[in-house]
Short mmCIF file of C-alpha atoms in Angstrom, two decimals:
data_model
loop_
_atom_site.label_atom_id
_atom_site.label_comp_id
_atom_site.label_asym_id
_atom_site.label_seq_id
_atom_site.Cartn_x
_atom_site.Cartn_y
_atom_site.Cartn_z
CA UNK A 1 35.70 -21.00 -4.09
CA UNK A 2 36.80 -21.54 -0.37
CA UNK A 3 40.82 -21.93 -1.12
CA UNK A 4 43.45 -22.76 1.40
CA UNK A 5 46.13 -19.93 0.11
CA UNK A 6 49.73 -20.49 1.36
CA UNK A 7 52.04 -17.69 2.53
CA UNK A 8 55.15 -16.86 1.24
CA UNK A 9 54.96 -18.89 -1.72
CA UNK A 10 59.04 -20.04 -1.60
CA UNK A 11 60.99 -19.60 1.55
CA UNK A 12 64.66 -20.32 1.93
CA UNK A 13 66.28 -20.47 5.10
CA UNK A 14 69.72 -21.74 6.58
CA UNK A 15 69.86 -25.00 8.08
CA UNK A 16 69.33 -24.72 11.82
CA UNK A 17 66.91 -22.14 11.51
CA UNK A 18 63.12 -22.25 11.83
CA UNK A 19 60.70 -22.31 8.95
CA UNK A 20 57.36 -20.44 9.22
CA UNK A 21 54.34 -20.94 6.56
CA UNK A 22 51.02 -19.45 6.59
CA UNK A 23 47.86 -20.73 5.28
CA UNK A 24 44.55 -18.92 4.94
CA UNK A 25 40.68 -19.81 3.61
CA UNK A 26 37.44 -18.01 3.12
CA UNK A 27 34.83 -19.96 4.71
CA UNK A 28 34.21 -21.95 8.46
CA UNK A 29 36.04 -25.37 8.55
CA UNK A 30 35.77 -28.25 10.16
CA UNK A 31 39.36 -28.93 10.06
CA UNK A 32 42.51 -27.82 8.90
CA UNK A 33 45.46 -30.58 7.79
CA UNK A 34 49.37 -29.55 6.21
CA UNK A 35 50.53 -32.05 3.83
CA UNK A 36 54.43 -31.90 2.57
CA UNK A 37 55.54 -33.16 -0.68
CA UNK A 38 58.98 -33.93 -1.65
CA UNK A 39 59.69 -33.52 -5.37
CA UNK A 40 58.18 -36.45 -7.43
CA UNK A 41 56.19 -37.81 -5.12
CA UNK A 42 52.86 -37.88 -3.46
CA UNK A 43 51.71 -35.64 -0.61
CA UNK A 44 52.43 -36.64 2.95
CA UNK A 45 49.73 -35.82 5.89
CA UNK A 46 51.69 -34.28 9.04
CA UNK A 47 49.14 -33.00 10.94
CA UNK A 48 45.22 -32.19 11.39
CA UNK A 49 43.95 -29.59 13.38
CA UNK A 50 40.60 -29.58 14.00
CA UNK A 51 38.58 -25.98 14.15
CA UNK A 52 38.02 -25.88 18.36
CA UNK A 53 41.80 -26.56 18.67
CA UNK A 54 44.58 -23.52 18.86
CA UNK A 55 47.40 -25.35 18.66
CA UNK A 56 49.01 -29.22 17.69
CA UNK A 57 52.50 -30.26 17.95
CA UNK A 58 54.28 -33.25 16.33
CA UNK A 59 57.68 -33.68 16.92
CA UNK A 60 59.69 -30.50 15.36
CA UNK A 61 55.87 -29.40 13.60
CA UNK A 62 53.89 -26.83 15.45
CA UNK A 63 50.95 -25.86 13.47
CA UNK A 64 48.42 -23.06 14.94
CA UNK A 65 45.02 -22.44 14.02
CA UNK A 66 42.97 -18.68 14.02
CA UNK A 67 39.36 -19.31 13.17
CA UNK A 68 38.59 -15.88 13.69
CA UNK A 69 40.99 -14.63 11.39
CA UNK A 70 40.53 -17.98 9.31
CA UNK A 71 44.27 -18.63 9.24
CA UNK A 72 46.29 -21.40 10.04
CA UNK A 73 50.29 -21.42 10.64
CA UNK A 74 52.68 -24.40 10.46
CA UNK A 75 56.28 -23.83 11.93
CA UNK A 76 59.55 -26.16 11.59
CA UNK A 77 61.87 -25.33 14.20
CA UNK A 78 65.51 -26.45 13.90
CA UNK A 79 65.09 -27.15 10.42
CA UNK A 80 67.09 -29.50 8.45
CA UNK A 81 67.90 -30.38 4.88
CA UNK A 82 65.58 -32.98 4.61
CA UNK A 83 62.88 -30.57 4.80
CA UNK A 84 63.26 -28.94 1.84
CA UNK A 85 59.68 -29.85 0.19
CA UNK A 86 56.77 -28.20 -0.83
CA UNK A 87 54.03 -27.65 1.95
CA UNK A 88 50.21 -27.83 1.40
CA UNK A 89 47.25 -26.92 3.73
CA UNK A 90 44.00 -28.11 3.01
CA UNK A 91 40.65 -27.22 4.64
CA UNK A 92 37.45 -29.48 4.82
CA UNK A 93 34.32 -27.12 4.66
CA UNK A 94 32.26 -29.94 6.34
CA UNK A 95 29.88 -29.76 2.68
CA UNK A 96 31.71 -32.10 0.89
CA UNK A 97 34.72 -30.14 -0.22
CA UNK A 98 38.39 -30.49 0.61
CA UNK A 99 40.22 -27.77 -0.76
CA UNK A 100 44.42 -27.70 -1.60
CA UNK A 101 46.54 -24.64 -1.41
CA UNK A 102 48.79 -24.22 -3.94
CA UNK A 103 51.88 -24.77 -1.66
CA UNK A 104 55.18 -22.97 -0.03
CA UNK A 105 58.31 -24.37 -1.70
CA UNK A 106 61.18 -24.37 1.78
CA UNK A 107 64.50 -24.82 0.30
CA UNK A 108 66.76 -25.45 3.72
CA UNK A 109 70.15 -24.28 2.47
CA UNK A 110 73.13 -26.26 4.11
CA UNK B 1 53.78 -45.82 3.44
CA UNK B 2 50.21 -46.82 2.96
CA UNK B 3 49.81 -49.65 0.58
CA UNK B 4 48.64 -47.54 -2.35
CA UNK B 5 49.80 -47.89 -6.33
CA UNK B 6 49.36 -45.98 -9.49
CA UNK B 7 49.61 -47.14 -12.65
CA UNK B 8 51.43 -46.27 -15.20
CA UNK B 9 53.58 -44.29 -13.35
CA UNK B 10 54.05 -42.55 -16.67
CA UNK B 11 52.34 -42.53 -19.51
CA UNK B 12 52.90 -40.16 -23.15
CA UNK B 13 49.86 -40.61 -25.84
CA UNK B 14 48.03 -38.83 -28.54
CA UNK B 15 45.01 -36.15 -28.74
CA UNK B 16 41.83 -38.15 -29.15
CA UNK B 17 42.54 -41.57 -28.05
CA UNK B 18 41.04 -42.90 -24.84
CA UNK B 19 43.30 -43.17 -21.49
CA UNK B 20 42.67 -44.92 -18.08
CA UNK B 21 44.66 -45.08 -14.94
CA UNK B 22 44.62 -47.12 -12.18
CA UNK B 23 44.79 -46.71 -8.43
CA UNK B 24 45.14 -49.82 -5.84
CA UNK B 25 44.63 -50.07 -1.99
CA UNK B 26 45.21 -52.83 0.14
CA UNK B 27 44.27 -50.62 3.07
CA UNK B 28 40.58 -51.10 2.76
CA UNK B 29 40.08 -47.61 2.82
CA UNK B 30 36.29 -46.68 2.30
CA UNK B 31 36.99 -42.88 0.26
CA UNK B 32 39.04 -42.85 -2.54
CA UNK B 33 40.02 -39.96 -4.96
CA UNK B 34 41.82 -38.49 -7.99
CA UNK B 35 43.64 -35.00 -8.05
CA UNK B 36 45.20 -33.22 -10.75
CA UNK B 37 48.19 -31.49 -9.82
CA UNK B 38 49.23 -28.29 -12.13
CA UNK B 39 51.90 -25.48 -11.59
CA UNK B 40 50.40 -22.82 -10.24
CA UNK B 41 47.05 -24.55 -9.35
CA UNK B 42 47.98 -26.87 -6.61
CA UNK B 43 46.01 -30.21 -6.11
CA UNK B 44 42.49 -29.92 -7.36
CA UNK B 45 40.30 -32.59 -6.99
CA UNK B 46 38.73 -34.40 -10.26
CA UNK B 47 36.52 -37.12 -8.58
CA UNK B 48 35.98 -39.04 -5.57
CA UNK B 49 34.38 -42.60 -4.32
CA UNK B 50 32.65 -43.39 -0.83
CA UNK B 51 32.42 -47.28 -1.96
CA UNK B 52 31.75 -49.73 -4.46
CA UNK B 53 30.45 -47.84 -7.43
CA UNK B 54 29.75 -44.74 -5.24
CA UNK B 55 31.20 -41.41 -6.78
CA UNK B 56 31.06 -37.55 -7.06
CA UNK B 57 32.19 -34.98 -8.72
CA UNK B 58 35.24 -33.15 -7.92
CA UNK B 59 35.90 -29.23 -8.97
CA UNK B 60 37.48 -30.09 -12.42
CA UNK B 61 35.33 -33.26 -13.74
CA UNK B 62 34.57 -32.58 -16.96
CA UNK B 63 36.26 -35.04 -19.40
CA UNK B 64 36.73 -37.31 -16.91
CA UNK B 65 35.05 -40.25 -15.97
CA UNK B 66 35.48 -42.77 -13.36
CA UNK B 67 34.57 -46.34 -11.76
CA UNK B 68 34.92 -48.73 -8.76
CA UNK B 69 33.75 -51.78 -9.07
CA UNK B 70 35.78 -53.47 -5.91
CA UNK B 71 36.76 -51.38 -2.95
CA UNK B 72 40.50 -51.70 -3.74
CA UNK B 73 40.17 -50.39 -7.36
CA UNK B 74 39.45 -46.62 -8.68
CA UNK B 75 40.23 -46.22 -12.13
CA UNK B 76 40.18 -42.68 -13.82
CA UNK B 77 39.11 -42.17 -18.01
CA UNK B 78 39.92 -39.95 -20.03
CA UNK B 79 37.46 -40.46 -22.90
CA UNK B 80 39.34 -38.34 -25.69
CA UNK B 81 42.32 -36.57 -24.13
CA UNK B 82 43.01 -33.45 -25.17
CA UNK B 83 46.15 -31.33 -24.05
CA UNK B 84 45.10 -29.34 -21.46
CA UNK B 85 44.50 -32.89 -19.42
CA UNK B 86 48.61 -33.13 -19.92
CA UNK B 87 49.19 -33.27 -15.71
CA UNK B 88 50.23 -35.25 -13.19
CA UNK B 89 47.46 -37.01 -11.84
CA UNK B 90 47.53 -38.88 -7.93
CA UNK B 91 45.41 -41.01 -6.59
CA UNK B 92 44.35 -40.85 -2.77
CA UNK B 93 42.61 -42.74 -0.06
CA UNK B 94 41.20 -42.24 3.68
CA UNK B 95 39.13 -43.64 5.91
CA UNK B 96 36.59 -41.41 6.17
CA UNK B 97 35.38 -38.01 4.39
CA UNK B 98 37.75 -35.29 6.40
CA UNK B 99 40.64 -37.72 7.62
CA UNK B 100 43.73 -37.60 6.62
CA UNK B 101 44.83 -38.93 2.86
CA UNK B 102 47.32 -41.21 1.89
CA UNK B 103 48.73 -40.54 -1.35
CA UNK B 104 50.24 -42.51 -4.32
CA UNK B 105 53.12 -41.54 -6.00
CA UNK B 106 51.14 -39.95 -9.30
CA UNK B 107 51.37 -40.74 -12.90
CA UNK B 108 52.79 -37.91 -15.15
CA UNK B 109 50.37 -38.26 -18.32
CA UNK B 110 51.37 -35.97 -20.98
CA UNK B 111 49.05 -35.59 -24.20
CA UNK B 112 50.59 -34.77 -27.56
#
């Protein structure tokens, strides 16, 4: 099945530093959307890109999509401890199917 | 947050008996939708709704079963719970088939 798969699985940085995630599926997409989930609780949407955009920003979020290569990446610049959560991308195959990754654990160390 | 709400937020029972949990909007939110959440399987998706009594099948269905009979309530069955459906379970809602989901807080169901 078409499968959003995040890259590195766990990533630990120093606080300060910038976070970089990768995320890649099997099949065209309509969109691509990164979701981050703090432990115990439910997944929060950050951002949607859509597949004739490159590139999105949101605030410290910069998240850069590769349809040829059918990969996405979501960077965290100037990262802080509040950040440490698990990160999800999730693709929508435009036939009915929204498929999650199974996540990059970021553990900002102070 | 979105006004969304599982219930119970935990819940422990026995192999065999029947088990239902609840999701609520108040957002009026037309798609609705459970995931199971499982170390080293991510969020896969169990069912969804597109309205009143409108649903599909999600990749892992079987044994599940589900209903909404007013736009602001999905519920989620487990007919006979077994102990591979020991999970955490969350509820979600969008607009629209592709937008972004809002996302309860889950319910942590364990089967003995």
């Amino acid at each position: 099945s078409q499968q959003g798969e995040e890259d590195p699985q766990a990533l630990s940085i120093q606080e300060g530093e910038n976070a970089t995630m990768n995320c890649s599926y099997k099949t065209s997409i309509n969109n691509l959307q990164w979701y981050r989930q703090n432990s115990g609780r439910g997944l929060v949407h950050l951002i949607l890109i859509r597949s004739n955009e490159r590139e999105k920003h949101s605030g410290r979020l910069r998240v850069t999509l590769d349809t040829s290569k059918k990969s996405s990446s979501l960077l965290i610049t100037a990262s802080r401890a509040a950040d440490t959560a698990s990160y999800f991308c999730a693709t929508d195959d435009g036939d009915d199917k929204i498929i999650f990754g199974k996540g990059t654990r970021l553990h900002i160390l102070p | 947050d979105a006004g969304i709400t599982q219930s119970p937020r935990h819940k422990v029972t026995e192999t065999g008996t029947p088990v239902t949990l609840r999701c609520h909007q108040t957002e009026n939110h037309r798609y609705m939708y459970w995931y199971r959440q499982d170390p080293g399987h991510g969020l896969r998706l169990i069912h969804y709704s597109y309205g009143v009594k409108d649903t599909d099948k999600g990749e892992v269905s079987d044994g599940y079963s589900v209903s909404r009979s007013k736009t602001e309530d999905f519920l989620l069955t487990l007919e006979s719970a077994t102990s591979s459906q020991t999970s955490v379970y969350f509820c979600a809602i969008s607009g629209n088939w592709g937008q972004p989901q809002h996302f309860g807080d889950g319910t942590r169901l364990s089967i003995l």
